[in-house]
Short mmCIF file of C-alpha atoms in Angstrom, two decimals:
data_model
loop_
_atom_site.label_atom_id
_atom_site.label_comp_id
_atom_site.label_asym_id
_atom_site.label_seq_id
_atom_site.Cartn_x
_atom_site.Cartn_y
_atom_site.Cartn_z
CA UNK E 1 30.82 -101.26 -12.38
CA UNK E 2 34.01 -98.52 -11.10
CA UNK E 3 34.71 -98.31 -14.56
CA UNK E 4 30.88 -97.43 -15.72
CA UNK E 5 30.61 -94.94 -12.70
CA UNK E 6 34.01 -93.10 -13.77
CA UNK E 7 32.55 -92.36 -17.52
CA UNK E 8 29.63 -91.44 -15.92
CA UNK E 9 31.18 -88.72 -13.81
CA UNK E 10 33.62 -87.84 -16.29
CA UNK E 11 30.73 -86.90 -18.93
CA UNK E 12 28.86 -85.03 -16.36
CA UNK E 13 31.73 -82.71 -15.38
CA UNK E 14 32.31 -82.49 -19.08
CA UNK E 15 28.91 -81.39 -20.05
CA UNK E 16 28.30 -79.02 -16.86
CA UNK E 17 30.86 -76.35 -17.65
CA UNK E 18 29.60 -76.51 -21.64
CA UNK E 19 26.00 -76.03 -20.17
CA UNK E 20 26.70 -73.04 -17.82
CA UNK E 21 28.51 -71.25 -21.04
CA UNK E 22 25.49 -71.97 -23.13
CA UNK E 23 23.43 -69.95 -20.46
CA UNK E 24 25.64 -67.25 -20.30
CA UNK E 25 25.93 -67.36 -24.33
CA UNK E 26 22.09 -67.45 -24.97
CA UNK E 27 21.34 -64.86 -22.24
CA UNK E 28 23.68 -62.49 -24.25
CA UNK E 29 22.12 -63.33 -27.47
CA UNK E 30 18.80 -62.56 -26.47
CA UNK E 31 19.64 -59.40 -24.54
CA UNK E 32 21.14 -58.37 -27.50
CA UNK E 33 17.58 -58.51 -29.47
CA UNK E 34 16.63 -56.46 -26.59
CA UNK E 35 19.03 -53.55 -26.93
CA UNK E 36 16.51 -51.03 -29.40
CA UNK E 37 14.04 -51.62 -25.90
CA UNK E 38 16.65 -51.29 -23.56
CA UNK E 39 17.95 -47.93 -25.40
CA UNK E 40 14.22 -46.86 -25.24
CA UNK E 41 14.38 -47.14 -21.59
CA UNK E 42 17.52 -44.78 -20.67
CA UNK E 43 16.49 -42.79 -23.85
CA UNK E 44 12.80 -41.68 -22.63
CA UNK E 45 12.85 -42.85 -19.34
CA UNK E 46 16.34 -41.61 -18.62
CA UNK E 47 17.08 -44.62 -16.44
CA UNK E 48 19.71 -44.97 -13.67
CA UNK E 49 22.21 -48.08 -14.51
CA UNK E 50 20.91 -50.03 -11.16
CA UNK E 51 17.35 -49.80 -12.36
CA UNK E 52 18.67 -50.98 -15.90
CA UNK E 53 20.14 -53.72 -14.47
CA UNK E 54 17.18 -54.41 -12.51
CA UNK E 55 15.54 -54.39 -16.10
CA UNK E 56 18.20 -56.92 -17.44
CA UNK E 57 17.83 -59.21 -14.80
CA UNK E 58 14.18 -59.90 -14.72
CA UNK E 59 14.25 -60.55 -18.50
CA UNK E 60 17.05 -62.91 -18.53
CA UNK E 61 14.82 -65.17 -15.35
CA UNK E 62 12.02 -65.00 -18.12
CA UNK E 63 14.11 -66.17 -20.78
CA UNK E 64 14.95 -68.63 -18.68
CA UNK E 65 12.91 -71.32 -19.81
CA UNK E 66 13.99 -70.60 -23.22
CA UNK E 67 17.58 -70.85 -22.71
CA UNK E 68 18.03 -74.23 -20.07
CA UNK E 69 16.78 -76.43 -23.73
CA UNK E 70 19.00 -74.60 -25.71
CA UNK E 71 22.30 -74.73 -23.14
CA UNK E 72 21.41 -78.46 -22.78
CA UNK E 73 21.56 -79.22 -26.64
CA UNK E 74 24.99 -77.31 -26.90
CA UNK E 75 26.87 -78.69 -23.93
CA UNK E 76 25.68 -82.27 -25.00
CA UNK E 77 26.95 -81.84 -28.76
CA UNK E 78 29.79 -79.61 -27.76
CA UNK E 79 30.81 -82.61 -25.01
CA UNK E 80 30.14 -85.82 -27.93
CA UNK E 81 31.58 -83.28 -30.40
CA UNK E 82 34.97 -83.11 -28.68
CA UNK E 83 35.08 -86.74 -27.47
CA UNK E 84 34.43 -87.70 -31.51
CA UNK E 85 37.05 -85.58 -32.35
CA UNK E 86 39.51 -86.86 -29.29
CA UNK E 87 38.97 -90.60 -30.75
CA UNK E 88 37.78 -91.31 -26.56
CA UNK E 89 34.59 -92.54 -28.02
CA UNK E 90 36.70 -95.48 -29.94
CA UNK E 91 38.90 -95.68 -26.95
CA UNK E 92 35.65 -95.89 -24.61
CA UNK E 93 34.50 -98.85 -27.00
CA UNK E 94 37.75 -100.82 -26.97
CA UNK E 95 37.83 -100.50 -23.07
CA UNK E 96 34.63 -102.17 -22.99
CA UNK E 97 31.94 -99.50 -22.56
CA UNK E 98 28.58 -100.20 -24.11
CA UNK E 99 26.59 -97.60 -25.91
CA UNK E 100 24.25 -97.36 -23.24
CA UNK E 101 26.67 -96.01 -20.90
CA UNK E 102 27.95 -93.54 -22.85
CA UNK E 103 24.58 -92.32 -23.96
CA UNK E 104 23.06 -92.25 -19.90
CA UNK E 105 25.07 -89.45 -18.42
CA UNK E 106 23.38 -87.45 -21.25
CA UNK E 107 20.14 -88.27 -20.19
CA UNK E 108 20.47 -88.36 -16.65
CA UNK E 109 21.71 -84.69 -16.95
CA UNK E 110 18.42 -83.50 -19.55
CA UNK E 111 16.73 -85.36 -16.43
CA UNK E 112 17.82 -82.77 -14.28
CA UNK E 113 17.95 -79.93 -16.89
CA UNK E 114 14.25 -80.71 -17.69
CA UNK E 115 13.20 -80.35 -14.22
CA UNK E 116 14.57 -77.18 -13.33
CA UNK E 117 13.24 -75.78 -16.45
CA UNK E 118 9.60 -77.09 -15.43
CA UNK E 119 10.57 -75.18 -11.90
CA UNK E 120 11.89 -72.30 -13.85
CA UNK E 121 8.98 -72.21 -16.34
CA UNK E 122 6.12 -72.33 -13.65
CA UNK E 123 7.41 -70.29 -10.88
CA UNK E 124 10.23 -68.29 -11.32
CA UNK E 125 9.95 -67.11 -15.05
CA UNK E 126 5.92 -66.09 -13.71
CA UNK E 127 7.58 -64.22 -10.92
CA UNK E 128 10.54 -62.86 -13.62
CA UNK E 129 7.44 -61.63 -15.54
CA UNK E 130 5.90 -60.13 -13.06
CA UNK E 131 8.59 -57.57 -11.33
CA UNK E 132 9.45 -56.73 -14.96
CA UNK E 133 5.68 -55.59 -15.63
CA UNK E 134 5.13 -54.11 -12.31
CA UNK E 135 8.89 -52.04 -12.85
CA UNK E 136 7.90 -51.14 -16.33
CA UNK E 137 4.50 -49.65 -15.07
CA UNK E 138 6.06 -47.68 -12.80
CA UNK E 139 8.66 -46.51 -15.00
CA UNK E 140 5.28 -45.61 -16.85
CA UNK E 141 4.20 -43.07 -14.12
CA UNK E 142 7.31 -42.06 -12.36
CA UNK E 143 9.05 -40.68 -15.60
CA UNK E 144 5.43 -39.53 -16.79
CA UNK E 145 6.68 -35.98 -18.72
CA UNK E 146 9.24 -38.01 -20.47
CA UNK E 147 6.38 -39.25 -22.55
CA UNK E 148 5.19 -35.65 -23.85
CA UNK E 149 6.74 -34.06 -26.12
CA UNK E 150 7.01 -30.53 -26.61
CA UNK E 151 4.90 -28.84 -29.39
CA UNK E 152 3.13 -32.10 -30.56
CA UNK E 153 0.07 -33.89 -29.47
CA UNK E 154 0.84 -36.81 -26.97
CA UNK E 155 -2.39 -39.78 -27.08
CA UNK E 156 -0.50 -42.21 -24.90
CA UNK E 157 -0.76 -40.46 -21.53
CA UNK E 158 -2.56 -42.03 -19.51
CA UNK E 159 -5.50 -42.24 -22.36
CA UNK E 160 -5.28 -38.40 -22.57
CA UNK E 161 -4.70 -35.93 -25.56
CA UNK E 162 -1.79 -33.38 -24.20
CA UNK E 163 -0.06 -30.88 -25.91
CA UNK E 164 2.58 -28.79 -24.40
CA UNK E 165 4.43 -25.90 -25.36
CA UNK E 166 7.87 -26.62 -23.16
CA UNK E 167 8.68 -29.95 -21.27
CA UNK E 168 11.09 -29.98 -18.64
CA UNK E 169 11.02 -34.24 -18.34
CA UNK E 170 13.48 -34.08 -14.97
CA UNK E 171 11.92 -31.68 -12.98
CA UNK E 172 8.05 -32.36 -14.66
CA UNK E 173 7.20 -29.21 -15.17
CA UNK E 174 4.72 -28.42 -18.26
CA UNK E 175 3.94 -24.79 -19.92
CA UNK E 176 0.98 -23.43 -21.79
CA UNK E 177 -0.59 -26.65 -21.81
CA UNK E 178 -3.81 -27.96 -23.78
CA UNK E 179 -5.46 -31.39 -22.34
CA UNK E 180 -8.64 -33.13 -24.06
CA UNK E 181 -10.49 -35.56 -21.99
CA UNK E 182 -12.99 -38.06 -23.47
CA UNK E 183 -13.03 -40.73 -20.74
CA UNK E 184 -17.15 -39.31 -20.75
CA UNK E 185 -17.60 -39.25 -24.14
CA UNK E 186 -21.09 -37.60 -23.61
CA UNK E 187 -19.57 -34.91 -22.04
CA UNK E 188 -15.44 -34.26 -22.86
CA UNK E 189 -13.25 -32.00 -21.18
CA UNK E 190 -11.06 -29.70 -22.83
CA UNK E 191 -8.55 -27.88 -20.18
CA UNK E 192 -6.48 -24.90 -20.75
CA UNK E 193 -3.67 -23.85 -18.62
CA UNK E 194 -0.62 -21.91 -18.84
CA UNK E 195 1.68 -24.01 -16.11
CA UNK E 196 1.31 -27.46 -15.05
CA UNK E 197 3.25 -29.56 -12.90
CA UNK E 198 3.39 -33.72 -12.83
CA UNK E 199 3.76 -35.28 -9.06
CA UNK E 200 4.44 -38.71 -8.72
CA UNK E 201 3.32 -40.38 -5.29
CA UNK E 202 6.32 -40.00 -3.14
CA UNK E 203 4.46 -42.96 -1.03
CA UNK E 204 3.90 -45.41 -3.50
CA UNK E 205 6.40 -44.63 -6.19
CA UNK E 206 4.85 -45.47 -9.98
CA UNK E 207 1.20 -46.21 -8.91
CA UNK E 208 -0.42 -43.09 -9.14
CA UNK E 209 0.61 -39.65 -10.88
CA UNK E 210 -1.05 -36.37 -9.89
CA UNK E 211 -1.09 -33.36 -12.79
CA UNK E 212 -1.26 -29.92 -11.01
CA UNK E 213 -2.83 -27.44 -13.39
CA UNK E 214 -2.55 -23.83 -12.23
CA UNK E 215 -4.65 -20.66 -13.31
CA UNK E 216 -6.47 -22.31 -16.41
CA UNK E 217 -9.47 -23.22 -17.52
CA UNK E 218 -12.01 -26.35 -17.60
CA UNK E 219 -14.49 -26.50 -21.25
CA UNK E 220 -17.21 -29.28 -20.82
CA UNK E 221 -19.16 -29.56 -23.62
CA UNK E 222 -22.80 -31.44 -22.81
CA UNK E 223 -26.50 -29.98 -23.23
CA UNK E 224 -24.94 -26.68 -22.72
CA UNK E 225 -20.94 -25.53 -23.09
CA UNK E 226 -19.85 -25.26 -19.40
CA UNK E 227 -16.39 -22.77 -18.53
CA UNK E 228 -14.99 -22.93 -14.60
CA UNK E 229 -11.80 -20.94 -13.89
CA UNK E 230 -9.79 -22.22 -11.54
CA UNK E 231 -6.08 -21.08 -9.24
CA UNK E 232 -4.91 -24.91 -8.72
CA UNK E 233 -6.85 -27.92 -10.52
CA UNK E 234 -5.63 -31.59 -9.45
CA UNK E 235 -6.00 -34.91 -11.59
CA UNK E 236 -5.24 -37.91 -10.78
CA UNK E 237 -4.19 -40.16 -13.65
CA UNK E 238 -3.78 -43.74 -12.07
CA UNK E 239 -5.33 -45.01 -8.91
CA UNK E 240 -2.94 -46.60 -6.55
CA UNK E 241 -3.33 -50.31 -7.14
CA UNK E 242 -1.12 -53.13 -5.52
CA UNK E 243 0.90 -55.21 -6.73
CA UNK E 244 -0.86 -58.79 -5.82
CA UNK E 245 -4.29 -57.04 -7.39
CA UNK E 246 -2.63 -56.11 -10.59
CA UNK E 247 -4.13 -58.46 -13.49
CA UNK E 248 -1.57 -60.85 -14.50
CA UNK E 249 -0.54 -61.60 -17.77
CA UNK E 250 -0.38 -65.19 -18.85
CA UNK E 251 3.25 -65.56 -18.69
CA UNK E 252 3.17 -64.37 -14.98
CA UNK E 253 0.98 -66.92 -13.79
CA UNK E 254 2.53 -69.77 -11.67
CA UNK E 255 1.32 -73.37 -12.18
CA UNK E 256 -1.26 -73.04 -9.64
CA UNK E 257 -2.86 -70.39 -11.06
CA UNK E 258 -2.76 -71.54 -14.68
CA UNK E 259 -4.62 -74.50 -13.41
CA UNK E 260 -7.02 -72.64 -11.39
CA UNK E 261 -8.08 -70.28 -13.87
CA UNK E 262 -8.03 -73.46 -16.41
CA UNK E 263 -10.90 -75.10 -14.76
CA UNK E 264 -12.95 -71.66 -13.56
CA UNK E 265 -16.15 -72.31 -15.40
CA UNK E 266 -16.69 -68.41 -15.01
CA UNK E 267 -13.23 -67.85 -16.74
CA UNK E 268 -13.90 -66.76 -20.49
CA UNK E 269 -13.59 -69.34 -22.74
CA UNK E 270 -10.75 -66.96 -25.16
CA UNK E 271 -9.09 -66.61 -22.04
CA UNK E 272 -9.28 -70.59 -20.93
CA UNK E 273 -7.87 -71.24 -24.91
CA UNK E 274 -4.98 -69.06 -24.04
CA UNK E 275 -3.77 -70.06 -20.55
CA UNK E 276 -3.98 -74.03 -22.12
CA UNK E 277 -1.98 -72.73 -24.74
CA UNK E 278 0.45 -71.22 -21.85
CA UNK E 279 0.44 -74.83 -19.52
CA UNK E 280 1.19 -76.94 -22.67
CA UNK E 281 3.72 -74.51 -23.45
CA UNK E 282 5.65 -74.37 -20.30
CA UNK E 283 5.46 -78.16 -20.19
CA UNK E 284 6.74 -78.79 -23.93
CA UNK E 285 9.69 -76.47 -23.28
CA UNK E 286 10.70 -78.60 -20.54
CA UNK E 287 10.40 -82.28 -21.89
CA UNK E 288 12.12 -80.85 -25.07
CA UNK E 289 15.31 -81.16 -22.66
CA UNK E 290 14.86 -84.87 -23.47
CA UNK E 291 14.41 -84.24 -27.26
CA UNK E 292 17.76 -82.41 -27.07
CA UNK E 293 20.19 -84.97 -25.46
CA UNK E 294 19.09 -87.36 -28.05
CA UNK E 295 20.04 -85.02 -30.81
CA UNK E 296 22.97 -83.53 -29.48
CA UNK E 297 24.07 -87.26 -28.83
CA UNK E 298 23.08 -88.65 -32.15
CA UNK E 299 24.84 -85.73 -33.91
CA UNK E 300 27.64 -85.24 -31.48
CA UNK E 301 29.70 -88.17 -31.97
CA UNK E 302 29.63 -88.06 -35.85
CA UNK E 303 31.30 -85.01 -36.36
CA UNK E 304 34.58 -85.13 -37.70
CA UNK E 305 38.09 -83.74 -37.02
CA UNK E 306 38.22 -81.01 -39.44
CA UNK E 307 35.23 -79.42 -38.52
CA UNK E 308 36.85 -78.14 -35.29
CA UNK E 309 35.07 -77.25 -31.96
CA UNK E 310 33.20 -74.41 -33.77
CA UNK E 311 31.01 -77.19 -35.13
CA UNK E 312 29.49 -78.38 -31.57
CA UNK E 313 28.23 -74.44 -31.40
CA UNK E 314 27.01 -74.08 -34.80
CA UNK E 315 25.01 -77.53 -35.17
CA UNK E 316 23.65 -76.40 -31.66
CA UNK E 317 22.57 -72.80 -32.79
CA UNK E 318 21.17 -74.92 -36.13
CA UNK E 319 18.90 -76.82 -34.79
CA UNK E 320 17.82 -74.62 -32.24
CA UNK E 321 16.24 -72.50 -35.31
CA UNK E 322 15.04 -75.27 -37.09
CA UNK E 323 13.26 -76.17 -33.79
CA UNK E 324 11.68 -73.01 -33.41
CA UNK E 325 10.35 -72.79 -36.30
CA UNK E 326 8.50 -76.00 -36.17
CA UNK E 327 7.41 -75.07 -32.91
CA UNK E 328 5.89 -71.43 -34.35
CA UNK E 329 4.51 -73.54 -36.91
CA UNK E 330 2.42 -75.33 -34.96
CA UNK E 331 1.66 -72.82 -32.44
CA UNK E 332 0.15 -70.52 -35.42
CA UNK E 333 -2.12 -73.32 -36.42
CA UNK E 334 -2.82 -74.17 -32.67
CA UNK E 335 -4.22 -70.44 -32.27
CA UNK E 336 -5.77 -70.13 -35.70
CA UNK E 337 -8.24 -72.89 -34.34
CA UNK E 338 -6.56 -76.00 -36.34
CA UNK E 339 -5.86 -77.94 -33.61
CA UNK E 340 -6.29 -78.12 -29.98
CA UNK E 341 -3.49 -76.84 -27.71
CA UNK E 342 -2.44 -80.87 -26.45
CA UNK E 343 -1.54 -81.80 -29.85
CA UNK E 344 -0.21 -79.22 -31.67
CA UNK E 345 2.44 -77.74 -28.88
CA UNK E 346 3.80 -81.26 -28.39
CA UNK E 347 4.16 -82.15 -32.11
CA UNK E 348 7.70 -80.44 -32.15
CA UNK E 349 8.65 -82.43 -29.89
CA UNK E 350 7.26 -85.80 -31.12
CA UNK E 351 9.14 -84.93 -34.63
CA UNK E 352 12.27 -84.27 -33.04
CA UNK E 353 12.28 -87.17 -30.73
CA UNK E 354 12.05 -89.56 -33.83
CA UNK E 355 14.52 -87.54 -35.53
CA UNK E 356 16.39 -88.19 -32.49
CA UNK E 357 16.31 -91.88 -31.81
CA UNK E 358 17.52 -92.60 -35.56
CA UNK E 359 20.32 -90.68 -35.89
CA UNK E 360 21.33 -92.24 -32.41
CA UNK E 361 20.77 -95.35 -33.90
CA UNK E 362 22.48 -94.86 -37.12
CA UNK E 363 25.77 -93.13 -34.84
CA UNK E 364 26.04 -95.87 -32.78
CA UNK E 365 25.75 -98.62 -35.39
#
């Protein structure tokens, strides 16, 4: 019974420091993918290094529930991998150790793995979601002139047509400017001015942006072409609107709301499709912890002495793609209609678990 407990702690503390690598590994990886958006940022937006790191932290607690599967499957073969290698699995057998104990401290730990990604996937990733959307918005509107440019028509501000002569993005100053307006599309506005100036709200930084106009002109075209001069002209180009009213996306919702919004009769039913698409999701990602100690396990202890430590990585990084694109697979056909969201998410993880159990099997014997 000692002698069980020992291997049981010894595997953990191996596997633990293999697992936090894997985090830190995969969280590079994927920020890497992000660096063309991340150059965007300090390229337009000409971002301050705390607010990029601001940026880079609220995307690696959404990757989160991405990454805890993947860590999990590399410690565990990187752990078997070098115990294979070390000859302690023989030496484990000839002491007396069943399978069974060597194969539980894997499990135990995807145990533990699996629920903090279901607490990661369903609260914190929502709420990793959500500052990044909120900062990104007001990003948006605080660094407004950075997304005119000078002598060419600009249609993504703030669903405005705006051309400017001269663009001074860090002071927000705008010369001989020309601004079409079709929010009324019975009657448009088309507004002249020589000089305009952008103002963010110096109260609620990046949820509203005022455009000061001065000594222009105001076209409305209707029943009858309308011209009013003006000194100073104000528009507003975002209401203020808090943060809890804000409509969430569905990667932002927490559990609760998933489910709440799940069972609103008066929620549409495209919308309903998509947030059971989100919960099954969520849930998969977290019972594929699971999936992944059985593989890395299975595969782990086969490996053989020439094909180094390298191999624990690689095998890890293989299957991890193979996974995913099984799991896209099925997600494609789940929201092309072929199947409902309870069967085809979970699929992946049925294959794997199969695939799982026999090469286990087939290790061991």
């Amino acid at each position: 019974m000692l002698k069980n407990k020992r291997v049981f702690s010894y595997l953990i503390t191996e596997m633990l420091p293999s697992f936090l690598l894997g985090v830190f590994v995969f969280i590079c990886i994927l920020l890497m993918f992000q660096a063309l958006r991340l150059t965007e940022f300090i390229l337009v937006h000409g971002l301050r290094w705390t607010v990029l790191l601001k940026i880079m932290g609220y995307m690696s607690i959404s990757f989160l529930p991405l990454l805890l599967p993947m860590s999990l499957l590399f410690a565990v073969l990187m752990t078997y991998n070098r115990l294979s290698q070390d000859s302690e699995i023989i030496a484990f057998k000839s002491a007396g150790v069943n399978s069974m104990t060597l194969v539980l401290p894997a499990i135990v730990f995807a145990c533990l793995v699996s629920f903090l990604s279901s607490q990661t996937s369903f609260y914190l990733a929502p709420w990793g979601n959500r500052q990044f959307e909120v900062l990104i918005n007001k990003l948006g509107n605080t660094k407004a002139a950075a997304s005119i440019k000078e002598g060419t028509f600009s249609e993504s501000f703030f669903d405005l047509v705006v051309y400017a002569n001269k663009v001074e993005s860090k002071s927000g100053s705008l010369t001989n400017l020309f601004i079409y307006d079709e929010k009324q599309p019975d009657a448009p506005l088309t507004i002249i001015a020589p000089e305009g100036q952008i103002i963010p709200d110096e109260t609620h930084p990046g949820h509203s942006v005022l455009l000061r106009l001065f000594r222009g002109q105001i076209h409305r075209k209707g029943e009858s072409h309308t011209v009013i001069n003006f000194d100073s002209y104000d528009i507003l180009l975002n209401d203020p609107i808090k943060l809890e009213e804000r409509q969430k996306s569905a990667p932002s919702l927490t559990l609760h709301e998933l489910n709440v919004l799940r069972g609103n009769p008066l929620t549409p039913e495209d919308k309903r499709f998509e947030f059971d698409i989100e919960f099954h999701k969520r849930s998969a990602l977290a019972i594929a912890c699971l999936v992944f100690s059985l593989i890395g396990v299975g595969f782990g202890i086969v490996t053989n002495r020439r094909s180094g430590k390298a191999s624990g990585f690689v095998l890890s990084v293989g299957f991890i793609i193979l996974y995913w694109i099984v799991y896209l697979s099925f997600e494609s056909m789940v929201r092309s209609g072929k199947m409902p969201p309870w069967l085809g998410i979970w699929i992946p993880n049925f294959l794997f678990t199969i695939f799982g159990v026999y090469q286990l099997r087939k290790s061991w014997n």
